[in-house]
PDB file of C-alpha atoms in Angstrom:
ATOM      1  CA  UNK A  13      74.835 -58.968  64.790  1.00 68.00           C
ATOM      2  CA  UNK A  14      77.572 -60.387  67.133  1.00 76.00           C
ATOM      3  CA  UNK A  15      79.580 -63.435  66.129  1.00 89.00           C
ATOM      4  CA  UNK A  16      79.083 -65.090  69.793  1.00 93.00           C
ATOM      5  CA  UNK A  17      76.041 -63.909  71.745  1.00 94.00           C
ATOM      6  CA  UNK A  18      75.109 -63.962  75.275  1.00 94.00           C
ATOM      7  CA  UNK A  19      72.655 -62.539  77.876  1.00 91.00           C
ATOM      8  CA  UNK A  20      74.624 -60.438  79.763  1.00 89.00           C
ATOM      9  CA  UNK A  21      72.558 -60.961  82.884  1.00 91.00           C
ATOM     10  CA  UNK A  22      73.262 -60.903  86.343  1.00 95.00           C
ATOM     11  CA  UNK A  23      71.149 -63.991  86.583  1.00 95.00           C
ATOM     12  CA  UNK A  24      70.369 -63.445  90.189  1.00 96.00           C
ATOM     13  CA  UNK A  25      70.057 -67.123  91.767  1.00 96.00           C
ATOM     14  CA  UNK A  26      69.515 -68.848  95.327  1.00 97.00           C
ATOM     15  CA  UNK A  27      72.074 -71.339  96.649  1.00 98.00           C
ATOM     16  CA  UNK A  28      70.990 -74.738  95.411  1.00 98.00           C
ATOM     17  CA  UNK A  29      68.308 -73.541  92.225  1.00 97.00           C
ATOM     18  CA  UNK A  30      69.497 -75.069  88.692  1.00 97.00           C
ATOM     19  CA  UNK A  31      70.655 -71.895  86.444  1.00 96.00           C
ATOM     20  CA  UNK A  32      70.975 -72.297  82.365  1.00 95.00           C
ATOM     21  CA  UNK A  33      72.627 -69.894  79.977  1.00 92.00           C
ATOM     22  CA  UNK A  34      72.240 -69.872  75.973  1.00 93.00           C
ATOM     23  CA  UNK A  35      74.736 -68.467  73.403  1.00 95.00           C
ATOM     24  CA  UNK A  36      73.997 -68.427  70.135  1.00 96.00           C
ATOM     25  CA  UNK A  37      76.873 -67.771  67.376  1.00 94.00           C
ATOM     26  CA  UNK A  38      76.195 -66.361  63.859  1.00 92.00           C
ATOM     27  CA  UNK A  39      78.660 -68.851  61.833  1.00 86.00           C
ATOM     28  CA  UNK A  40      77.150 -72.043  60.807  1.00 84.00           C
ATOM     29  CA  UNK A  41      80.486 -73.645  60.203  1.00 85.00           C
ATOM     30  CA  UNK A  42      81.575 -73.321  63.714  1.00 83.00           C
ATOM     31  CA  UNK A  43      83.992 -76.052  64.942  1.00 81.00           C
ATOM     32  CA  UNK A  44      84.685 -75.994  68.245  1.00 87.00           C
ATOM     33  CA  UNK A  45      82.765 -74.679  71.548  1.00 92.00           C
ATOM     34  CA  UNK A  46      83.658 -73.908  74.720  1.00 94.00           C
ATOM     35  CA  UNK A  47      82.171 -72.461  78.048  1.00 96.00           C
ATOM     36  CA  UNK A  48      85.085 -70.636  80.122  1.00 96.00           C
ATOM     37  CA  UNK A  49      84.619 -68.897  83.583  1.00 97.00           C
ATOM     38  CA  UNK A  50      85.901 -65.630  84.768  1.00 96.00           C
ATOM     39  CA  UNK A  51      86.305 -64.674  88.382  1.00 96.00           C
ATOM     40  CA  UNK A  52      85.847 -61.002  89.312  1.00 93.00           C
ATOM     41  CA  UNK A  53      89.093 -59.077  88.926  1.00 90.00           C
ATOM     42  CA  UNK A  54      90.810 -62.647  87.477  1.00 94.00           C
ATOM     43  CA  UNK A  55      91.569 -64.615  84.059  1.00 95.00           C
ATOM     44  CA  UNK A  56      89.080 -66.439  82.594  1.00 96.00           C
ATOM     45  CA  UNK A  57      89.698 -70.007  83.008  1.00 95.00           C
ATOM     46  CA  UNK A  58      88.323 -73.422  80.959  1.00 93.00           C
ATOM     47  CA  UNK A  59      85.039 -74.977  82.401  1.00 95.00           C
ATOM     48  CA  UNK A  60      84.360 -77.267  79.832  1.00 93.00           C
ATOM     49  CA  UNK A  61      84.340 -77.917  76.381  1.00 90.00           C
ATOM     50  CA  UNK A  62      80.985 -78.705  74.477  1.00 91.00           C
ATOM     51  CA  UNK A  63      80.984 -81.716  72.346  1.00 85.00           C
ATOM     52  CA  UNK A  64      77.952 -82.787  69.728  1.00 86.00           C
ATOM     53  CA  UNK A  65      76.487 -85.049  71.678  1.00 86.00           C
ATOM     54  CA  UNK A  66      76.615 -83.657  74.994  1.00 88.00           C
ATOM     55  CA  UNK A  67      78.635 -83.412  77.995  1.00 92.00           C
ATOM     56  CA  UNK A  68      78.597 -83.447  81.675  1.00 94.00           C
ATOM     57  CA  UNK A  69      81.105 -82.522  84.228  1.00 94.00           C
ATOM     58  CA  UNK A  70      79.313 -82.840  87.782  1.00 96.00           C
ATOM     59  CA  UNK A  71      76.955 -80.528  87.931  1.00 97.00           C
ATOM     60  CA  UNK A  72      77.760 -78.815  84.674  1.00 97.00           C
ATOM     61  CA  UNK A  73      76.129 -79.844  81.488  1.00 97.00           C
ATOM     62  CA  UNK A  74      76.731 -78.396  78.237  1.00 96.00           C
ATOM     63  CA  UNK A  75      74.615 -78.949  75.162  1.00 95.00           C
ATOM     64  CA  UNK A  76      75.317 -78.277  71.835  1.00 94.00           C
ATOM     65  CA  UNK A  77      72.339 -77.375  69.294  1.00 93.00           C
ATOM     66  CA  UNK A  78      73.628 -76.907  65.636  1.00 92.00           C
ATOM     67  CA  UNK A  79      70.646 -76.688  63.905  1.00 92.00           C
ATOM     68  CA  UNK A  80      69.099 -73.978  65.871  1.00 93.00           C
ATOM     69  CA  UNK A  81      72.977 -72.826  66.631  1.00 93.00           C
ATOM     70  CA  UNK A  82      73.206 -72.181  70.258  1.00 92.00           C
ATOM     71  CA  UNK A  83      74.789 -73.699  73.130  1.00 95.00           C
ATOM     72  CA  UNK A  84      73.818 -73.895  76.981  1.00 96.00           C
ATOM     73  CA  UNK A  85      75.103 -74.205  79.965  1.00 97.00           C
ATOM     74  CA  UNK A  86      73.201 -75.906  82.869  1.00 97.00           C
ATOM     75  CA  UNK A  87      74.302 -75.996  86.436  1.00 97.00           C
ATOM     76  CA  UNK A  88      72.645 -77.741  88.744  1.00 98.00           C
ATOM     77  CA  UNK A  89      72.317 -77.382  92.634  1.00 98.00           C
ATOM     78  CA  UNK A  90      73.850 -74.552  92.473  1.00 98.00           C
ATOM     79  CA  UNK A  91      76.688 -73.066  95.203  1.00 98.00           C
ATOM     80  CA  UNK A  92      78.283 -69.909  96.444  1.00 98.00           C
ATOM     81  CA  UNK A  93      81.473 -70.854  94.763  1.00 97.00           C
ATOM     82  CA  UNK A  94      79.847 -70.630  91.202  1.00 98.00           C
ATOM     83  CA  UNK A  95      79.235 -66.498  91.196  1.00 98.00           C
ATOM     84  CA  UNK A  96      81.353 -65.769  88.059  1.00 97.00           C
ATOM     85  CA  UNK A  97      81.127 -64.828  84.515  1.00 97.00           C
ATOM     86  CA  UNK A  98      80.539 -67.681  82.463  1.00 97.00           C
ATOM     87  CA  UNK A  99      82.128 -66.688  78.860  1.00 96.00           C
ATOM     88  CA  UNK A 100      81.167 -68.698  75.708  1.00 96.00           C
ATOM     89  CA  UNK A 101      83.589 -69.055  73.536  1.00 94.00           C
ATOM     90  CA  UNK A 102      83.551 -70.882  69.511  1.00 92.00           C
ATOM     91  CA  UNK A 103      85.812 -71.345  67.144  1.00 89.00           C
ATOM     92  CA  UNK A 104      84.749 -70.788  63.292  1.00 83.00           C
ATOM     93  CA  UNK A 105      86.006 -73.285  60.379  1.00 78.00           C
ATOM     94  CA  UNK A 106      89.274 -72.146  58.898  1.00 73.00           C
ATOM     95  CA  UNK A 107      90.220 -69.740  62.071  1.00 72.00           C
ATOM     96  CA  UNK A 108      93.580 -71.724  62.403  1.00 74.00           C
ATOM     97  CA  UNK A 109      93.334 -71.555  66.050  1.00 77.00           C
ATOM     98  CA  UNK A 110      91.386 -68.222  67.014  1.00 81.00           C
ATOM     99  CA  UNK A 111      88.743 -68.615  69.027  1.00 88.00           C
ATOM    100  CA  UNK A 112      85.551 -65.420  69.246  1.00 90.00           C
ATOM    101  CA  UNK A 113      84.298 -64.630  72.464  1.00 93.00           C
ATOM    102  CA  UNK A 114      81.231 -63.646  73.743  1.00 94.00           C
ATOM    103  CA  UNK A 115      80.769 -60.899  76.155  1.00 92.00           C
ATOM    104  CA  UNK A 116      79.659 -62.951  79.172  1.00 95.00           C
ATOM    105  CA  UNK A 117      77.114 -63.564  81.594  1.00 96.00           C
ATOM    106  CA  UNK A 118      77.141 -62.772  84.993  1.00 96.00           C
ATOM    107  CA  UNK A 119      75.752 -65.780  87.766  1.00 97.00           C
ATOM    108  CA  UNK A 120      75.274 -64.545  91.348  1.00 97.00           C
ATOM    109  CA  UNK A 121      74.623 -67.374  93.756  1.00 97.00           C
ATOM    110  CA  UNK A 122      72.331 -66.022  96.536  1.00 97.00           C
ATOM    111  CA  UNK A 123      72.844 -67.853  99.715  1.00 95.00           C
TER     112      UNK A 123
ATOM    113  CA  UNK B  19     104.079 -76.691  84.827  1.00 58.00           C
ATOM    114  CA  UNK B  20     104.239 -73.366  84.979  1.00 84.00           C
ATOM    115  CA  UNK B  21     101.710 -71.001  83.480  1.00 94.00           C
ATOM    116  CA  UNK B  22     101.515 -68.059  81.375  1.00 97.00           C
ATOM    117  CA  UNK B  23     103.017 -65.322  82.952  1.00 97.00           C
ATOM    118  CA  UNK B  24     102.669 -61.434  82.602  1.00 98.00           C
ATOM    119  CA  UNK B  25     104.807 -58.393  83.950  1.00 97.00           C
ATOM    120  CA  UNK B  26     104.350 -56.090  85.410  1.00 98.00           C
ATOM    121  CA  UNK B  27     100.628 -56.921  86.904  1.00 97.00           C
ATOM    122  CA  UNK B  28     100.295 -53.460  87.604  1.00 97.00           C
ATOM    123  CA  UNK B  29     101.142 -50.372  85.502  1.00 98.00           C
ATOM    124  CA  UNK B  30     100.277 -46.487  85.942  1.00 98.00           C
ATOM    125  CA  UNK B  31     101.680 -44.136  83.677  1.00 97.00           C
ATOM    126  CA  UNK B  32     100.982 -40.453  82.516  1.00 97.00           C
ATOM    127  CA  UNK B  33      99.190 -39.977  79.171  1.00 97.00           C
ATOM    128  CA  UNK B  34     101.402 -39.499  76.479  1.00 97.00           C
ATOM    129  CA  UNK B  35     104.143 -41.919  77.667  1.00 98.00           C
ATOM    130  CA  UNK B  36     104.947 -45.173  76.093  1.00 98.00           C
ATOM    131  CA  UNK B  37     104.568 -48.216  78.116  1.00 98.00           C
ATOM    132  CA  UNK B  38     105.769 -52.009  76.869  1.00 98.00           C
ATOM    133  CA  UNK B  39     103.873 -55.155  78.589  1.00 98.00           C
ATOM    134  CA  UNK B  40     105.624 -58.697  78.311  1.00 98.00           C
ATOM    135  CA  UNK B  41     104.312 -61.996  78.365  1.00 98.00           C
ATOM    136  CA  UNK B  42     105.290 -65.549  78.725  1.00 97.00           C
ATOM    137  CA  UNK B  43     103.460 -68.654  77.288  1.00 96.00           C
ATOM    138  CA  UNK B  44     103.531 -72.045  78.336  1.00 95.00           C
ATOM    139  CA  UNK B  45     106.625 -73.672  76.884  1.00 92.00           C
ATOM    140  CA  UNK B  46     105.286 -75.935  73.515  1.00 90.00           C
ATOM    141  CA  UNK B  47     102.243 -73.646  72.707  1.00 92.00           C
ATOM    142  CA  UNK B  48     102.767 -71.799  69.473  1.00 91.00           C
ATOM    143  CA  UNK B  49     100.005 -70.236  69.656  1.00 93.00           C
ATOM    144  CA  UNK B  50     100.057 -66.470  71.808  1.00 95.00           C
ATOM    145  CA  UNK B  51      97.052 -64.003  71.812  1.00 96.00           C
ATOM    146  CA  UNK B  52      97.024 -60.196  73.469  1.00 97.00           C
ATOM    147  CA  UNK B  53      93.132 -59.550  74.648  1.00 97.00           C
ATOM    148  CA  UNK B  54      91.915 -56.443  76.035  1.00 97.00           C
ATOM    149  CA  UNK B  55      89.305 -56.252  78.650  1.00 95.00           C
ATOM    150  CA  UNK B  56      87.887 -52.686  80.342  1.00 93.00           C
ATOM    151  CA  UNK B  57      86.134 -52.922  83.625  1.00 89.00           C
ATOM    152  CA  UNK B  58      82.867 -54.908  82.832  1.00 84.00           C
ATOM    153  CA  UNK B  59      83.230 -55.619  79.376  1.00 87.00           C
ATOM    154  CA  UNK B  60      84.104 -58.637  77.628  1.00 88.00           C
ATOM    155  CA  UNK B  61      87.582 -59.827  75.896  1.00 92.00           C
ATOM    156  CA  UNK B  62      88.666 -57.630  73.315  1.00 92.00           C
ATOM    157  CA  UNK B  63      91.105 -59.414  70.619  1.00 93.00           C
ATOM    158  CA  UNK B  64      94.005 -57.332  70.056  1.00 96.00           C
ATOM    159  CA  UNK B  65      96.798 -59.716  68.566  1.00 95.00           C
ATOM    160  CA  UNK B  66      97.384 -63.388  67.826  1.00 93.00           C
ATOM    161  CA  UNK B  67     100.687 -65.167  66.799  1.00 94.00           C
ATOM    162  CA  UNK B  68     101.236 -68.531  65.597  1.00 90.00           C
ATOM    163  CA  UNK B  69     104.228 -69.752  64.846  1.00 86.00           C
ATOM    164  CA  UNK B  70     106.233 -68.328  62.848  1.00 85.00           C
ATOM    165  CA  UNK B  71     103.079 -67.263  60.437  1.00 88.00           C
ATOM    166  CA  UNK B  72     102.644 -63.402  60.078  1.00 90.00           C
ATOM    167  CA  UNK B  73     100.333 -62.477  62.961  1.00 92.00           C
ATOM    168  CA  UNK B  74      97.012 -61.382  62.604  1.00 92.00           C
ATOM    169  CA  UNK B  75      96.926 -57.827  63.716  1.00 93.00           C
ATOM    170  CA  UNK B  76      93.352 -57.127  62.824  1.00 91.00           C
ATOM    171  CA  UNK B  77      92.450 -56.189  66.041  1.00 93.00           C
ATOM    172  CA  UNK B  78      94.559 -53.445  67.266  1.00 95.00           C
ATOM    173  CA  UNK B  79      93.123 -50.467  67.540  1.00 94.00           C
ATOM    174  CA  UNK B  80      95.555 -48.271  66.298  1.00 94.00           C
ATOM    175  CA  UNK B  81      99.154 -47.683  65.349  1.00 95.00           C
ATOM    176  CA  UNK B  82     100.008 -46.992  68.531  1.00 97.00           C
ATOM    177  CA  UNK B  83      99.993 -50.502  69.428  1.00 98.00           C
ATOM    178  CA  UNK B  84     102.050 -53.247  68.482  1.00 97.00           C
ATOM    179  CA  UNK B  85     103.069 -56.232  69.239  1.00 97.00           C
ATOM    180  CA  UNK B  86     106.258 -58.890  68.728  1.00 96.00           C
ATOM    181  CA  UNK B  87     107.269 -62.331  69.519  1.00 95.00           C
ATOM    182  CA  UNK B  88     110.506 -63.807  69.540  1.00 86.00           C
ATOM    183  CA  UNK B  89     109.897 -67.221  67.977  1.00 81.00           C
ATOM    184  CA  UNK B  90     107.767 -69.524  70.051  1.00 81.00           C
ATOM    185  CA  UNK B  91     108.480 -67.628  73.121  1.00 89.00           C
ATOM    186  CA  UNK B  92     108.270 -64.137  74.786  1.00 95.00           C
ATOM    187  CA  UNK B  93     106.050 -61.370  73.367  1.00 97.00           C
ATOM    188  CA  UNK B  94     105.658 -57.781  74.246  1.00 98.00           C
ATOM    189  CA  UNK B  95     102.814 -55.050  73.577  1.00 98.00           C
ATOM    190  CA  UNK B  96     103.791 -52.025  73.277  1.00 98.00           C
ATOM    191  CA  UNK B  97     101.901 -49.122  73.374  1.00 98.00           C
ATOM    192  CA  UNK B  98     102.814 -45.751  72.413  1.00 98.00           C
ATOM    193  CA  UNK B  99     101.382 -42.206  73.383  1.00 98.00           C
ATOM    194  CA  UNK B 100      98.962 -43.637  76.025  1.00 98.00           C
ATOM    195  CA  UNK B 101      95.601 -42.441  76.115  1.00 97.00           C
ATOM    196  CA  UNK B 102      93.397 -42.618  79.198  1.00 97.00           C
ATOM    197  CA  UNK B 103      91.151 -44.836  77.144  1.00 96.00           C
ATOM    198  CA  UNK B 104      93.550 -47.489  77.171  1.00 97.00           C
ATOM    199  CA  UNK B 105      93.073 -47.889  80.647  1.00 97.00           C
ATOM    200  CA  UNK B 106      92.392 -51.582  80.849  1.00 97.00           C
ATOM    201  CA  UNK B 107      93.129 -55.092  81.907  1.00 97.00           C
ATOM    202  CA  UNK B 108      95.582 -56.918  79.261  1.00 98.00           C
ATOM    203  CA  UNK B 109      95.450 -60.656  78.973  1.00 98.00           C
ATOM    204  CA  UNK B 110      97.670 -62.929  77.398  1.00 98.00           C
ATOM    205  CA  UNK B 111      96.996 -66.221  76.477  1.00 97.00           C
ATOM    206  CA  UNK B 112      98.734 -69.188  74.956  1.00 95.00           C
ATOM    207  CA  UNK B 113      97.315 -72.720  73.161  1.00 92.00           C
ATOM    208  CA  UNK B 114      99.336 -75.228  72.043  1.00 90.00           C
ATOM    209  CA  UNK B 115      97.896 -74.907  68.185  1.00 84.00           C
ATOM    210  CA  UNK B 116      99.016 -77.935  66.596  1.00 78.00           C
ATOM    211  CA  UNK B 117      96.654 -80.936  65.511  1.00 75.00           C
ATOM    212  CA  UNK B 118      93.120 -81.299  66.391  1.00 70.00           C
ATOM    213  CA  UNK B 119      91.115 -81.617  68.924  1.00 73.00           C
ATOM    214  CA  UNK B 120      90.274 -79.347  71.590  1.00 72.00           C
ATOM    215  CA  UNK B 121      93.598 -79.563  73.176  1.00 77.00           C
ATOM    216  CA  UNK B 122      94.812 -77.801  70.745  1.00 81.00           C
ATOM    217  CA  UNK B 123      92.409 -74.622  71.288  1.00 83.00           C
ATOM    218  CA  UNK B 124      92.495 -74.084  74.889  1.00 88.00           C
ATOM    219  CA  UNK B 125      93.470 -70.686  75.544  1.00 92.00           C
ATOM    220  CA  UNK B 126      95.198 -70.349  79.057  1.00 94.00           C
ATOM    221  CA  UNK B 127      95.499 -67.298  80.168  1.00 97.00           C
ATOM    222  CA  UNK B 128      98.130 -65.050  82.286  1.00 97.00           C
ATOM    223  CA  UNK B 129      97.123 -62.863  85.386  1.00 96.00           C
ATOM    224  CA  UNK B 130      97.146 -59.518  83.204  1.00 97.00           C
ATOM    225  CA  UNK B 131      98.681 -56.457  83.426  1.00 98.00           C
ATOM    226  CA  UNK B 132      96.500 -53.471  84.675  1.00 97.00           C
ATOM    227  CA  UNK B 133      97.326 -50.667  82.813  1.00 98.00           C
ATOM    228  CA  UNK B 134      96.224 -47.156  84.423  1.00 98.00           C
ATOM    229  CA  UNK B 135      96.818 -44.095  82.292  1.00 97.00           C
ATOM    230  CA  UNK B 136      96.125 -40.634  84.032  1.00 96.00           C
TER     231      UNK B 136
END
């Protein structure tokens, strides 16, 4: 089993529609979490970090389930602009400052 | 501030030959990780550095690569004998790893190097 898992997709989604993604990660002791986007052909870049109680960044909300040990991604009214790879990314207890990476999934925004 | 930077951003070489990729964190971040990423897939860990700790090589590979850094500042990957399988995109990426928090975690990332062996 993966350390970081994700549905590798293409989630296939009209301009507008609210998309979600789930990871789920295998080490219970996991820290830190983090959703990063990747452009075609670019680096992958921070989107937002995922805090225990929940966090929002305009249309982005990111959830955090540590019981069940998965987080999501939700993105609401969705645009053009947001076809990328969204990567989730955690970091285990005593990693120093590694993080493990999931593979990705990939969000096309249908206009 | 400037970013992490990589050189060359492109690279095609002839199997067999040795090629040596450099990369330049963000000044302050002690912290320096080498990824690998072929088309479509996901980041592979290669290397990570922090400070002047041992690195964790656990993810190279081979002994063809290897990787140094000069204190808190420039690293190289080298990689020796290319194969056409190492035909790939290489990241670098620095984080500032000291204290908590998730400042301290963010990985930013270069533009990569493309590496094409033929």
């Amino acid at each position: 089993r993966k350390e970081v898992e994700q549905d590798p997709g293409p989630f296939n989604v009209p301009e507008g529609a609210t998309v979600a993604f789930n990871c789920t990660y295998s080490n219970s002791a996991s820290q830190s979490f983090f959703w990063y986007r990747q452009d075609c052909r670019k680096e992958p870049k921070l989107l937002m970090s995922v805090y225990s109680s929940g966090n929002e960044d305009g249309r982005f909300t990111a959830q955090l389930n540590r019981a069940s040990q998965y987080i999501s991604l939700l993105i609401r009214d969705s645009k053009l602009s947001d076809s990328a790879t969204y990567l989730c990314v955690v970091r285990p207890m005593d990693s120093n400052y590694q993080l493990i990476w999931g593979a990705g999934t990939k969000l096309i925004i249908k206009p | 501030g400037a970013g992490v930077s990589q050189s060359p951003s492109n690279k095609v070489t002839e199997k067999g030959k040795d090629v040596e990729l450099r990369c330049d964190p963000i000044s302050g971040h002690t912290a320096l990780y080498w990824y690998r990423q072929r088309l479509g897939q996901g980041l592979e860990f290669l290397i990570y550095f922090q400070g002047n700790s041992a690195p964790d090589k656990s993810g190279l590979p081979s002994d063809r690569f290897s990787a140094e850094r000069t204190g808190e500042s420039v690293s190289t990957l080298t990689i020796q004998r290319t194969q056409q399988e190492d035909s790939a995109v290489y990241l670098c990426a620095s984080s500032l790893g000291l204290g908590g928090g998730a400042i301290a975690y963010e990985q930013f990332f270069g533009p990569g190097t493309r590496l094409t062996v033929l």
